[in-house]
Structures are given as structure tokens and as C-alpha cells.
Amino acid sequence: MRVVILGDEDTVNAFRLIGFEGYVTDAKSIIPRIKELMAMDDVAAILVTSNISSAAGQEFVNLRTRVRKPLILEVPSLGGAGYSEVNYMAILRSVLGL
């Protein structure tokens, strides 16, 4: 199973250094890239940097709460201004239909 990071160049390169597969993307191309990765059976998780996910807006939030596999998580970007609180329990409930 693979874990893939999508986001800005600095964060993706940092994750590549520790062995993750990663793709530099922008807010316009993030949704098509996630859908492409969702079609692959061996992708277990997709990590998306906070600066890209914020710019992608509600479409990213809807996609993240709608799919069961792969798990889509937001991670802080290296150049980010801060951490936004995410209610992972609510996301899990939504994905699992609880």
C-alpha cells in the first residue's frame, strides 16, 4: 500500500526525503489528481498540504468526507502560517455513514 503526498514543492520534497511518493500540485489540479489516485487500488492514504487544501475550498472538503478509501488527510505545509483544527471524528462518521 502507498501513501502519497500532494502539495507545495517544499513540503512534497521534504516528504520525498523520508520515502513518501509525492506530487507538486496547485489548487486547480488537486481535485483531478486526487480522483486519479482514488482509482488506484494500492493507494491507502493521500496527504494534502493545508495551503493547497484551503485554496481548493469546499470541493476538497466534500471529496474528503465522501470517500472511504483512500483516506484523505490534511497536513500542515512547511511554509504555512498555522494549523487549522480539523474534526477527524466527524469526518470518520461521515465516511462510515454513522
PDB file of C-alpha atoms in Angstrom:
ATOM      1  CA  MET A   1       0.000   0.000   0.000  1.00  0.00           C
ATOM      2  CA  ARG A   2       1.161   3.500  -0.835  1.00  0.00           C
ATOM      3  CA  VAL A   3       0.843   6.828   0.930  1.00  0.00           C
ATOM      4  CA  VAL A   4       1.042   9.826  -1.403  1.00  0.00           C
ATOM      5  CA  ILE A   5       1.634  13.484  -0.525  1.00  0.00           C
ATOM      6  CA  LEU A   6       0.215  16.287  -2.686  1.00  0.00           C
ATOM      7  CA  GLY A   7       1.062  19.930  -2.187  1.00  0.00           C
ATOM      8  CA  ASP A   8       3.642  22.670  -2.463  1.00  0.00           C
ATOM      9  CA  GLU A   9       7.172  21.951  -3.640  1.00  0.00           C
ATOM     10  CA  ASP A  10       8.954  22.388  -0.292  1.00  0.00           C
ATOM     11  CA  THR A  11       6.623  20.104   1.664  1.00  0.00           C
ATOM     12  CA  VAL A  12       6.465  17.450  -1.055  1.00  0.00           C
ATOM     13  CA  ASN A  13      10.272  17.373  -1.308  1.00  0.00           C
ATOM     14  CA  ALA A  14      10.594  17.029   2.480  1.00  0.00           C
ATOM     15  CA  PHE A  15       8.233  14.041   2.453  1.00  0.00           C
ATOM     16  CA  ARG A  16      10.096  12.530  -0.518  1.00  0.00           C
ATOM     17  CA  LEU A  17      13.300  12.635   1.540  1.00  0.00           C
ATOM     18  CA  ILE A  18      11.723  10.283   4.087  1.00  0.00           C
ATOM     19  CA  GLY A  19      10.434   7.901   1.438  1.00  0.00           C
ATOM     20  CA  PHE A  20       6.948   9.102   0.506  1.00  0.00           C
ATOM     21  CA  GLU A  21       5.720   9.324  -3.048  1.00  0.00           C
ATOM     22  CA  GLY A  22       4.775  12.916  -3.787  1.00  0.00           C
ATOM     23  CA  TYR A  23       3.474  15.257  -6.451  1.00  0.00           C
ATOM     24  CA  VAL A  24       3.739  19.032  -6.554  1.00  0.00           C
ATOM     25  CA  THR A  25       0.253  20.350  -7.291  1.00  0.00           C
ATOM     26  CA  ASP A  26      -1.722  23.562  -7.120  1.00  0.00           C
ATOM     27  CA  ALA A  27      -5.311  24.282  -6.105  1.00  0.00           C
ATOM     28  CA  LYS A  28      -6.564  23.944  -9.696  1.00  0.00           C
ATOM     29  CA  SER A  29      -5.154  20.467 -10.241  1.00  0.00           C
ATOM     30  CA  ILE A  30      -5.634  18.959  -6.768  1.00  0.00           C
ATOM     31  CA  ILE A  31      -9.136  17.523  -7.287  1.00  0.00           C
ATOM     32  CA  PRO A  32      -8.335  15.757 -10.601  1.00  0.00           C
ATOM     33  CA  ARG A  33      -5.102  14.403  -9.065  1.00  0.00           C
ATOM     34  CA  ILE A  34      -6.966  13.050  -6.011  1.00  0.00           C
ATOM     35  CA  LYS A  35      -9.555  11.398  -8.263  1.00  0.00           C
ATOM     36  CA  GLU A  36      -6.757   9.842 -10.314  1.00  0.00           C
ATOM     37  CA  LEU A  37      -5.154   8.423  -7.151  1.00  0.00           C
ATOM     38  CA  MET A  38      -8.533   7.202  -5.845  1.00  0.00           C
ATOM     39  CA  ALA A  39      -8.820   4.979  -8.911  1.00  0.00           C
ATOM     40  CA  MET A  40      -5.614   3.151  -7.932  1.00  0.00           C
ATOM     41  CA  ASP A  41      -6.166   0.134  -5.700  1.00  0.00           C
ATOM     42  CA  ASP A  42      -2.772   0.337  -3.991  1.00  0.00           C
ATOM     43  CA  VAL A  43      -3.144   3.895  -2.605  1.00  0.00           C
ATOM     44  CA  ALA A  44      -4.067   3.684   1.087  1.00  0.00           C
ATOM     45  CA  ALA A  45      -3.792   7.365   2.020  1.00  0.00           C
ATOM     46  CA  ILE A  46      -3.455  10.737   0.355  1.00  0.00           C
ATOM     47  CA  LEU A  47      -1.881  13.564   2.354  1.00  0.00           C
ATOM     48  CA  VAL A  48      -2.657  17.088   1.138  1.00  0.00           C
ATOM     49  CA  THR A  49      -0.858  20.176   2.393  1.00  0.00           C
ATOM     50  CA  SER A  50      -3.015  22.727   4.181  1.00  0.00           C
ATOM     51  CA  ASN A  51      -2.182  25.606   1.847  1.00  0.00           C
ATOM     52  CA  ILE A  52      -3.402  23.632  -1.187  1.00  0.00           C
ATOM     53  CA  SER A  53      -6.463  22.158   0.515  1.00  0.00           C
ATOM     54  CA  SER A  54      -7.516  25.616   1.762  1.00  0.00           C
ATOM     55  CA  ALA A  55      -7.197  27.053  -1.726  1.00  0.00           C
ATOM     56  CA  ALA A  56      -9.207  24.151  -3.197  1.00  0.00           C
ATOM     57  CA  GLY A  57     -12.101  25.072  -0.906  1.00  0.00           C
ATOM     58  CA  GLN A  58     -15.368  23.255  -0.352  1.00  0.00           C
ATOM     59  CA  GLU A  59     -14.857  20.796  -3.209  1.00  0.00           C
ATOM     60  CA  PHE A  60     -11.883  19.334  -1.325  1.00  0.00           C
ATOM     61  CA  VAL A  61     -13.874  19.109   1.919  1.00  0.00           C
ATOM     62  CA  ASN A  62     -16.764  17.382   0.131  1.00  0.00           C
ATOM     63  CA  LEU A  63     -14.454  14.882  -1.533  1.00  0.00           C
ATOM     64  CA  ARG A  64     -12.624  14.120   1.704  1.00  0.00           C
ATOM     65  CA  THR A  65     -15.802  13.419   3.638  1.00  0.00           C
ATOM     66  CA  ARG A  66     -17.382  11.363   0.856  1.00  0.00           C
ATOM     67  CA  VAL A  67     -14.769   8.661   0.239  1.00  0.00           C
ATOM     68  CA  ARG A  68     -13.831   5.683   2.394  1.00  0.00           C
ATOM     69  CA  LYS A  69     -10.665   4.670   0.618  1.00  0.00           C
ATOM     70  CA  PRO A  70      -8.141   6.063   0.291  1.00  0.00           C
ATOM     71  CA  LEU A  71      -8.015   8.060   3.497  1.00  0.00           C
ATOM     72  CA  ILE A  72      -7.523  11.747   2.637  1.00  0.00           C
ATOM     73  CA  LEU A  73      -5.773  13.793   5.328  1.00  0.00           C
ATOM     74  CA  GLU A  74      -4.677  17.400   5.523  1.00  0.00           C
ATOM     75  CA  VAL A  75      -1.148  18.040   6.811  1.00  0.00           C
ATOM     76  CA  PRO A  76       0.454  21.396   7.653  1.00  0.00           C
ATOM     77  CA  SER A  77       2.626  22.782   4.886  1.00  0.00           C
ATOM     78  CA  LEU A  78       6.214  23.734   5.705  1.00  0.00           C
ATOM     79  CA  GLY A  79       5.634  27.375   4.804  1.00  0.00           C
ATOM     80  CA  GLY A  80       2.167  27.519   6.312  1.00  0.00           C
ATOM     81  CA  ALA A  81       1.030  30.272   8.614  1.00  0.00           C
ATOM     82  CA  GLY A  82      -0.653  27.980  11.087  1.00  0.00           C
ATOM     83  CA  TYR A  83      -2.663  24.894  11.827  1.00  0.00           C
ATOM     84  CA  SER A  84      -6.386  24.783  11.273  1.00  0.00           C
ATOM     85  CA  GLU A  85      -8.340  22.493  13.561  1.00  0.00           C
ATOM     86  CA  VAL A  86      -9.965  19.517  11.838  1.00  0.00           C
ATOM     87  CA  ASN A  87     -12.659  17.358  13.420  1.00  0.00           C
ATOM     88  CA  TYR A  88     -11.452  13.924  12.304  1.00  0.00           C
ATOM     89  CA  MET A  89     -14.184  12.163  14.285  1.00  0.00           C
ATOM     90  CA  ALA A  90     -16.842  13.975  12.240  1.00  0.00           C
ATOM     91  CA  ILE A  91     -15.042  13.035   9.030  1.00  0.00           C
ATOM     92  CA  LEU A  92     -14.861   9.370  10.070  1.00  0.00           C
ATOM     93  CA  ARG A  93     -18.544   9.343  10.990  1.00  0.00           C
ATOM     94  CA  SER A  94     -19.457  10.859   7.640  1.00  0.00           C
ATOM     95  CA  VAL A  95     -17.288   8.453   5.656  1.00  0.00           C
ATOM     96  CA  LEU A  96     -18.570   5.433   7.585  1.00  0.00           C
ATOM     97  CA  GLY A  97     -22.171   6.606   7.374  1.00  0.00           C
ATOM     98  CA  LEU A  98     -22.665   6.815  11.142  1.00  0.00           C
TER      99      LEU A  98
END
